[in-house]
């Protein structure tokens, strides 16, 4: 994963460089938040699917060359997990081919690539939190294409940080929080899966943690003798719950007037909620490496949810 030819503090990450940061997927949940948090690190060139179509390999390659970034941040992805089962090629283009091209161009420019991946690279067995070097075994097309994207980045030999996260939500886009807030106003009762366990993660916390990592890397205080940090990291809010537990917390914390606190939330097993894509039961990710290498400890998911709901 590491390349030998890079110096410990490579020139493109020097604090003396004015960084040009190419941000993909700037309209997505995470991309939207990154647009703000990355702004303190340099000039952000924010692109969305209308201005950079990641399904068009040749265009992506040319645009990266034209922009010549020092840092590429890629939160864009084909994230429609169930739809990916019937559109594997579209998911493959965006989640595997495009990150590979971004990585090849990053290597060519000596730029850093920051990419995001998922708990769905794991098969969900056991109950222990997954560590970065645990064996992967995705259960669905989305997870497979994301895992292949990680491998394409590693194979390209660029400096890279891959942040695997889980159950992302925020105040915009399509996510469990916003779906629950709507359904809790519409239905007398809701059946929610209670045997998939993971960590709901606020998109803003991910964006802020990303910016903190990058600011450490460009800091003049960074010790040039420190080991190169490139590789995979798990990055989620702390703690764990089920989708049912997440829904209960949303119901308890959402104090808006139209909210009906009497809606009955019924826990069900995954087997009673069949979906085209199979989901892992154990989605716990161990964030220990992020803390050891960058000293970052993510806040717990309940605190993050409360802060996020305060902004809804
Ligand atoms: N959401 C989750 O629960 C979750 C869980 C684990 C990991 N992750 C990972 O975390 C990262 C961020 O996820 P997110 O929740 O912020 O995703 P999101 O809200 O679904 O946003 C994804 C973005 O990707 C862009 N995109 C899709 N196809 C594209 C294409 N062909 N060309 C250019 N852009 C394209 C979309 O652009 P437009 O808006 O312009 O269409 C969208 O803005 C992704 O890598 C995802 O795999 C997410």
CSV table of C-alpha atoms and ligand atoms in Angstrom, one decimal:
chain,number,residue,atom,x,y,z
A,1,UNK,CA,0.0,0.0,0.0
A,2,UNK,CA,2.9,2.4,0.7
A,3,UNK,CA,5.1,3.6,-2.0
A,4,UNK,CA,8.8,3.8,-1.2
A,5,UNK,CA,9.7,6.9,-3.3
A,6,UNK,CA,7.7,9.4,-1.2
A,7,UNK,CA,9.6,11.5,1.3
A,8,UNK,CA,8.1,11.6,4.9
A,9,UNK,CA,6.6,15.0,4.3
A,10,UNK,CA,6.0,15.2,0.6
A,11,UNK,CA,6.1,18.5,-1.1
A,12,UNK,CA,2.4,18.6,-2.1
A,13,UNK,CA,1.3,18.3,1.5
A,14,UNK,CA,3.7,21.0,2.7
A,15,UNK,CA,2.2,23.9,4.6
A,16,UNK,CA,4.0,26.2,2.2
A,17,UNK,CA,1.9,24.9,-0.7
A,18,UNK,CA,-1.4,26.6,-1.5
A,19,UNK,CA,-3.6,23.5,-1.9
A,20,UNK,CA,-6.0,23.0,-4.6
A,21,UNK,CA,-8.6,20.5,-3.5
A,22,UNK,CA,-10.7,18.7,-6.1
A,23,UNK,CA,-13.9,17.7,-4.4
A,24,UNK,CA,-16.3,15.3,-6.1
A,25,UNK,CA,-20.0,14.7,-5.2
A,26,UNK,CA,-20.3,18.1,-3.8
A,27,UNK,CA,-24.1,17.8,-3.6
A,28,UNK,CA,-24.1,14.6,-1.6
A,29,UNK,CA,-24.6,14.3,2.1
A,30,UNK,CA,-20.9,14.2,2.9
A,31,UNK,CA,-19.7,16.2,-0.1
A,32,UNK,CA,-22.0,19.1,1.0
A,33,UNK,CA,-20.3,19.2,4.4
A,34,UNK,CA,-16.8,18.7,3.0
A,35,UNK,CA,-17.2,21.8,0.9
A,36,UNK,CA,-17.3,23.9,4.0
A,37,UNK,CA,-14.8,22.0,6.2
A,38,UNK,CA,-12.1,21.8,3.4
A,39,UNK,CA,-12.3,25.5,2.7
A,40,UNK,CA,-9.9,26.4,5.5
A,41,UNK,CA,-7.2,24.1,3.8
A,42,UNK,CA,-7.0,25.7,0.4
A,43,UNK,CA,-9.0,26.4,-2.8
A,44,UNK,CA,-11.8,23.9,-3.1
A,45,UNK,CA,-12.9,23.1,-6.7
A,46,UNK,CA,-16.3,21.5,-5.9
A,47,UNK,CA,-17.7,19.3,-8.7
A,48,UNK,CA,-21.0,17.3,-8.8
A,49,UNK,CA,-22.3,14.8,-11.2
A,50,UNK,CA,-23.3,17.6,-13.6
A,51,UNK,CA,-19.8,19.0,-13.8
A,52,UNK,CA,-17.8,15.8,-13.4
A,53,UNK,CA,-19.5,12.6,-14.4
A,54,UNK,CA,-17.6,9.8,-12.7
A,55,UNK,CA,-19.1,7.3,-15.1
A,56,UNK,CA,-17.1,8.8,-17.9
A,57,UNK,CA,-13.5,7.6,-17.4
A,58,UNK,CA,-11.9,9.7,-20.1
A,59,UNK,CA,-13.6,12.9,-19.0
A,60,UNK,CA,-12.6,12.3,-15.3
A,61,UNK,CA,-8.9,11.7,-16.3
A,62,UNK,CA,-8.8,14.9,-18.4
A,63,UNK,CA,-10.6,17.0,-15.8
A,64,UNK,CA,-8.2,16.0,-13.1
A,65,UNK,CA,-5.2,16.9,-15.3
A,66,UNK,CA,-6.8,20.2,-16.1
A,67,UNK,CA,-7.5,21.1,-12.5
A,68,UNK,CA,-4.1,19.7,-11.3
A,69,UNK,CA,-5.1,19.4,-7.6
A,70,UNK,CA,-2.7,18.7,-4.8
A,71,UNK,CA,-5.5,16.9,-2.9
A,72,UNK,CA,-8.4,15.0,-4.3
A,73,UNK,CA,-11.4,14.3,-2.0
A,74,UNK,CA,-13.8,11.7,-3.3
A,75,UNK,CA,-17.1,11.3,-1.4
A,76,UNK,CA,-19.0,10.7,-4.6
A,77,UNK,CA,-20.3,7.1,-5.0
A,78,UNK,CA,-23.1,5.0,-6.4
A,79,UNK,CA,-24.9,4.7,-3.1
A,80,UNK,CA,-28.2,3.2,-4.1
A,81,UNK,CA,-27.6,-0.2,-2.4
A,82,UNK,CA,-30.6,-2.1,-3.6
A,83,UNK,CA,-30.7,-0.5,-7.1
A,84,UNK,CA,-27.0,-1.6,-7.5
A,85,UNK,CA,-28.2,-5.2,-7.6
A,86,UNK,CA,-29.8,-4.6,-10.9
A,87,UNK,CA,-27.3,-2.0,-12.1
A,88,UNK,CA,-24.0,-3.6,-11.3
A,89,UNK,CA,-22.2,-2.0,-14.2
A,90,UNK,CA,-23.2,1.5,-13.2
A,91,UNK,CA,-22.1,0.9,-9.6
A,92,UNK,CA,-18.8,-0.6,-10.9
A,93,UNK,CA,-18.0,2.5,-13.0
A,94,UNK,CA,-18.5,5.0,-10.2
A,95,UNK,CA,-17.4,2.9,-7.2
A,96,UNK,CA,-14.5,1.0,-8.7
A,97,UNK,CA,-13.3,2.4,-12.1
A,98,UNK,CA,-13.5,6.1,-11.2
A,99,UNK,CA,-11.6,5.8,-7.9
A,100,UNK,CA,-8.9,3.9,-9.7
A,101,UNK,CA,-8.6,6.7,-12.3
A,102,UNK,CA,-8.5,9.3,-9.6
A,103,UNK,CA,-5.8,7.3,-7.9
A,104,UNK,CA,-3.7,6.9,-11.1
A,105,UNK,CA,-4.0,10.7,-11.7
A,106,UNK,CA,-3.1,11.4,-8.1
A,107,UNK,CA,0.0,9.3,-8.5
A,108,UNK,CA,0.9,11.2,-11.7
A,109,UNK,CA,0.4,14.6,-9.9
A,110,UNK,CA,2.0,13.4,-6.6
A,111,UNK,CA,-1.3,14.4,-5.0
A,112,UNK,CA,-3.1,12.9,-2.0
A,113,UNK,CA,-6.4,11.0,-2.6
A,114,UNK,CA,-8.9,10.9,0.2
A,115,UNK,CA,-11.7,8.4,-0.5
A,116,UNK,CA,-14.6,6.9,1.5
A,117,UNK,CA,-15.7,3.3,1.8
A,118,UNK,CA,-18.1,1.3,3.8
A,119,UNK,CA,-18.9,-1.2,6.5
A,120,UNK,CA,-20.6,-3.2,3.6
A,121,UNK,CA,-17.1,-4.5,2.6
A,122,UNK,CA,-17.5,-7.0,5.5
A,123,UNK,CA,-19.7,-10.1,5.6
A,124,UNK,CA,-21.3,-9.1,9.0
A,125,UNK,CA,-20.3,-12.3,10.8
A,126,UNK,CA,-19.5,-12.3,14.6
A,127,UNK,CA,-20.0,-9.5,17.0
A,128,UNK,CA,-16.6,-7.9,17.3
A,129,UNK,CA,-16.0,-4.5,15.7
A,130,UNK,CA,-14.2,-5.0,12.4
A,131,UNK,CA,-10.6,-3.8,12.1
A,132,UNK,CA,-9.0,-2.4,9.0
A,133,UNK,CA,-7.0,-5.5,8.2
A,134,UNK,CA,-9.8,-8.0,8.8
A,135,UNK,CA,-10.8,-10.2,5.9
A,136,UNK,CA,-13.5,-8.6,3.7
A,137,UNK,CA,-16.5,-10.5,2.2
A,138,UNK,CA,-19.1,-8.2,0.8
A,139,UNK,CA,-22.7,-9.6,0.7
A,140,UNK,CA,-24.0,-7.3,-2.1
A,141,UNK,CA,-23.0,-5.5,-5.3
A,142,UNK,CA,-22.6,-2.1,-3.7
A,143,UNK,CA,-20.1,-3.6,-1.1
A,144,UNK,CA,-18.3,-5.5,-3.8
A,145,UNK,CA,-17.8,-2.5,-6.0
A,146,UNK,CA,-16.7,-0.4,-3.0
A,147,UNK,CA,-14.1,-3.0,-2.0
A,148,UNK,CA,-12.8,-3.2,-5.6
A,149,UNK,CA,-12.6,0.6,-5.5
A,150,UNK,CA,-10.3,0.4,-2.4
A,151,UNK,CA,-8.2,-2.2,-4.2
A,152,UNK,CA,-7.9,-0.1,-7.3
A,153,UNK,CA,-6.7,2.9,-5.2
A,154,UNK,CA,-4.1,0.7,-3.4
A,155,UNK,CA,-2.9,-0.7,-6.8
A,156,UNK,CA,-2.4,2.7,-8.3
A,157,UNK,CA,0.3,3.5,-5.7
A,158,UNK,CA,-0.7,7.1,-4.9
A,159,UNK,CA,-0.7,8.5,-1.4
A,160,UNK,CA,-4.2,7.8,-0.1
A,161,UNK,CA,-6.5,7.8,2.9
A,162,UNK,CA,-9.5,5.6,2.7
A,163,UNK,CA,-12.1,6.2,5.4
A,164,UNK,CA,-14.6,3.4,5.8
A,165,UNK,CA,-17.7,4.6,7.5
A,166,UNK,CA,-21.3,3.4,8.2
A,167,UNK,CA,-24.9,4.5,8.3
A,168,UNK,CA,-24.3,8.1,7.2
A,169,UNK,CA,-27.1,10.6,7.8
A,170,UNK,CA,-27.4,14.4,7.8
A,171,UNK,CA,-29.8,17.2,7.2
A,172,UNK,CA,-30.0,16.7,3.4
A,173,UNK,CA,-30.1,14.0,0.9
A,174,UNK,CA,-31.6,10.5,1.3
A,175,UNK,CA,-31.0,8.9,4.7
A,176,UNK,CA,-32.6,7.0,7.5
A,177,UNK,CA,-33.0,10.1,9.8
A,178,UNK,CA,-35.0,12.1,7.2
A,179,UNK,CA,-37.0,9.0,6.2
A,180,UNK,CA,-37.9,8.3,9.9
A,181,UNK,CA,-38.8,11.9,10.6
A,182,UNK,CA,-41.3,11.7,7.7
A,183,UNK,CA,-42.7,8.2,8.5
A,184,UNK,CA,-43.1,9.1,12.2
A,185,UNK,CA,-45.6,11.8,11.1
A,186,UNK,CA,-47.4,9.5,8.7
A,187,UNK,CA,-47.8,6.1,10.3
A,188,UNK,CA,-49.4,4.8,13.5
A,189,UNK,CA,-46.7,2.1,13.8
A,190,UNK,CA,-43.4,1.2,12.1
A,191,UNK,CA,-41.6,-2.1,11.9
A,192,UNK,CA,-37.8,-1.6,12.1
A,193,UNK,CA,-34.9,-4.0,11.7
A,194,UNK,CA,-33.3,-4.7,15.0
A,195,UNK,CA,-30.7,-7.4,14.3
A,196,UNK,CA,-28.3,-5.2,12.2
A,197,UNK,CA,-25.8,-3.5,14.5
A,198,UNK,CA,-23.7,-0.5,13.6
A,199,UNK,CA,-22.9,3.1,14.2
A,200,UNK,CA,-25.1,5.9,12.8
A,201,UNK,CA,-22.6,8.5,11.6
A,202,UNK,CA,-23.3,12.2,11.0
A,203,UNK,CA,-22.0,13.5,7.7
A,204,UNK,CA,-20.8,16.7,9.4
A,205,UNK,CA,-18.6,14.7,11.9
A,206,UNK,CA,-17.1,12.8,9.0
A,207,UNK,CA,-16.3,16.1,7.1
A,208,UNK,CA,-14.8,17.7,10.2
A,209,UNK,CA,-12.7,14.6,11.0
A,210,UNK,CA,-11.5,14.6,7.4
A,211,UNK,CA,-10.4,18.2,7.6
A,212,UNK,CA,-8.7,17.6,11.0
A,213,UNK,CA,-6.7,14.8,9.5
A,214,UNK,CA,-5.7,16.9,6.5
A,215,UNK,CA,-4.8,19.8,8.6
A,216,UNK,CA,-2.4,17.6,10.6
A,217,UNK,CA,-0.8,16.4,7.4
A,218,UNK,CA,-0.2,20.0,6.1
A,219,UNK,CA,0.8,21.4,9.5
A,220,UNK,CA,4.3,22.8,9.8
A,221,UNK,CA,4.4,21.2,13.3
A,222,UNK,CA,4.2,17.7,11.7
A,223,UNK,CA,7.3,15.7,12.5
A,224,UNK,CA,9.0,14.7,9.3
A,225,UNK,CA,10.3,11.5,10.9
A,226,UNK,CA,6.7,10.3,11.6
A,227,UNK,CA,5.6,7.2,9.8
A,228,UNK,CA,3.6,7.7,6.6
A,229,UNK,CA,0.0,7.5,7.5
A,230,UNK,CA,-1.4,6.3,4.1
A,231,UNK,CA,-3.9,3.5,4.1
A,232,UNK,CA,-7.4,2.5,5.3
A,233,UNK,CA,-9.0,3.9,8.5
A,234,UNK,CA,-12.4,3.2,10.1
A,235,UNK,CA,-14.2,6.5,10.8
A,236,UNK,CA,-17.7,6.3,12.4
A,237,UNK,CA,-19.4,8.0,15.4
A,238,UNK,CA,-18.7,6.0,18.5
A,239,UNK,CA,-21.0,3.4,20.1
A,240,UNK,CA,-23.4,1.1,18.4
A,241,UNK,CA,-27.1,0.4,18.0
A,242,UNK,CA,-29.6,-1.2,15.7
A,243,UNK,CA,-31.8,0.5,13.1
A,244,UNK,CA,-34.6,0.1,15.6
A,245,UNK,CA,-32.5,1.7,18.3
A,246,UNK,CA,-31.6,4.5,15.9
A,247,UNK,CA,-35.3,5.1,15.2
A,248,UNK,CA,-36.1,5.1,18.9
A,249,UNK,CA,-33.5,7.8,19.5
A,250,UNK,CA,-34.8,9.9,16.6
A,251,UNK,CA,-38.3,9.7,18.0
A,252,UNK,CA,-37.1,10.6,21.5
A,253,UNK,CA,-34.9,13.5,20.4
A,254,UNK,CA,-37.1,15.0,17.7
A,255,UNK,CA,-39.1,17.6,19.6
A,256,UNK,CA,-40.8,19.3,16.6
A,257,UNK,CA,-44.5,20.0,16.9
A,258,UNK,CA,-45.8,17.6,14.3
A,259,UNK,CA,-44.0,14.7,15.8
A,260,UNK,CA,-46.2,11.9,17.2
A,261,UNK,CA,-44.3,10.4,20.1
A,262,UNK,CA,-46.9,7.6,20.4
A,263,UNK,CA,-46.0,5.9,17.1
A,264,UNK,CA,-45.2,2.3,18.0
A,265,UNK,CA,-41.8,1.1,16.8
A,266,UNK,CA,-41.8,-2.6,16.4
A,267,UNK,CA,-38.4,-4.4,16.3
A,268,UNK,CA,-38.2,-7.1,13.6
A,269,UNK,CA,-35.4,-9.4,12.3
A,270,UNK,CA,-33.9,-8.7,8.8
A,271,UNK,CA,-35.6,-11.9,7.6
A,272,UNK,CA,-39.0,-10.0,8.0
A,273,UNK,CA,-37.8,-7.1,5.8
A,274,UNK,CA,-36.4,-8.7,2.6
A,275,UNK,CA,-34.5,-6.3,0.3
A,276,UNK,CA,-32.8,-6.9,-3.0
A,277,UNK,CA,-29.4,-6.4,-1.4
A,278,UNK,CA,-28.4,-8.5,1.6
A,279,UNK,CA,-27.0,-6.4,4.5
A,280,UNK,CA,-24.4,-7.4,7.1
A,281,UNK,CA,-25.7,-8.1,10.6
A,282,UNK,CA,-22.5,-6.9,12.3
A,283,UNK,CA,-21.5,-3.5,10.9
A,284,UNK,CA,-19.5,-2.4,13.9
A,285,UNK,CA,-16.2,-0.7,12.9
A,286,UNK,CA,-13.3,-0.3,15.2
A,287,UNK,CA,-12.0,3.3,15.1
A,288,UNK,CA,-8.9,2.5,17.1
A,289,UNK,CA,-6.4,3.1,14.3
A,290,UNK,CA,-7.8,6.6,13.6
A,291,UNK,CA,-7.2,7.5,17.3
A,292,UNK,CA,-3.8,5.9,17.4
A,293,UNK,CA,-2.4,7.6,14.3
A,294,UNK,CA,-4.3,10.9,14.3
A,295,UNK,CA,-5.4,11.2,17.9
A,296,UNK,CA,-9.0,11.6,16.7
A,297,UNK,CA,-11.8,10.3,18.8
A,298,UNK,CA,-15.3,10.6,17.2
A,299,UNK,CA,-18.2,11.7,19.5
A,300,UNK,CA,-20.8,9.1,20.3
A,301,UNK,CA,-23.7,8.6,17.9
A,302,UNK,CA,-26.3,9.9,20.3
A,303,UNK,CA,-24.6,13.2,20.9
A,304,UNK,CA,-24.1,13.6,17.1
A,305,UNK,CA,-27.7,12.9,16.5
A,306,UNK,CA,-28.9,15.4,19.0
A,307,UNK,CA,-26.7,18.1,17.5
A,308,UNK,CA,-27.8,17.2,14.0
A,309,UNK,CA,-31.5,17.3,15.0
A,310,UNK,CA,-30.9,20.7,16.5
A,311,UNK,CA,-30.2,21.9,12.9
A,312,UNK,CA,-33.0,20.1,11.1
B,1,LIG,N1,-24.8,6.8,3.0
B,1,LIG,C1,-24.3,5.8,3.8
B,1,LIG,O1,-25.0,5.3,4.6
B,1,LIG,C2,-22.9,5.4,3.7
B,1,LIG,C3,-22.4,4.3,4.5
B,1,LIG,C4,-21.1,3.9,4.4
B,1,LIG,C5,-20.3,4.5,3.5
B,1,LIG,N2,-20.7,5.5,2.7
B,1,LIG,C6,-19.8,6.1,1.7
B,1,LIG,O2,-19.6,7.5,2.1
B,1,LIG,C7,-19.4,8.3,1.0
B,1,LIG,C8,-20.4,9.4,1.0
B,1,LIG,O3,-21.7,8.9,1.0
B,1,LIG,P1,-23.0,9.9,1.0
B,1,LIG,O4,-24.0,9.3,1.9
B,1,LIG,O5,-22.6,11.3,1.2
B,1,LIG,O6,-23.6,9.7,-0.5
B,1,LIG,P2,-24.7,10.5,-1.2
B,1,LIG,O7,-25.4,11.4,-0.4
B,1,LIG,O8,-25.6,9.4,-1.9
B,1,LIG,O9,-23.9,11.3,-2.3
B,1,LIG,C9,-23.2,10.6,-3.3
B,1,LIG,C10,-22.8,11.6,-4.4
B,1,LIG,O10,-22.2,10.9,-5.4
B,1,LIG,C11,-22.5,11.6,-6.6
B,1,LIG,N3,-22.5,10.7,-7.7
B,1,LIG,C12,-23.2,9.6,-8.0
B,1,LIG,N4,-23.0,9.1,-9.2
B,1,LIG,C13,-22.1,10.0,-9.8
B,1,LIG,C14,-21.5,10.1,-11.0
B,1,LIG,N5,-21.7,9.2,-12.0
B,1,LIG,N6,-20.7,11.2,-11.3
B,1,LIG,C15,-20.4,12.1,-10.3
B,1,LIG,N7,-21.0,12.0,-9.1
B,1,LIG,C16,-21.8,11.0,-8.8
B,1,LIG,C17,-23.9,12.1,-6.4
B,1,LIG,O11,-24.0,13.3,-7.2
B,1,LIG,P3,-25.3,14.1,-7.6
B,1,LIG,O12,-25.9,14.5,-6.2
B,1,LIG,O13,-24.8,15.3,-8.3
B,1,LIG,O14,-26.2,13.2,-8.3
B,1,LIG,C18,-24.0,12.4,-4.9
B,1,LIG,O15,-23.9,13.7,-4.7
B,1,LIG,C19,-19.6,7.3,-0.2
B,1,LIG,O16,-18.3,6.9,-0.6
B,1,LIG,C20,-20.3,6.2,0.3
B,1,LIG,O17,-20.1,5.0,-0.4
B,1,LIG,C21,-22.0,6.0,2.8
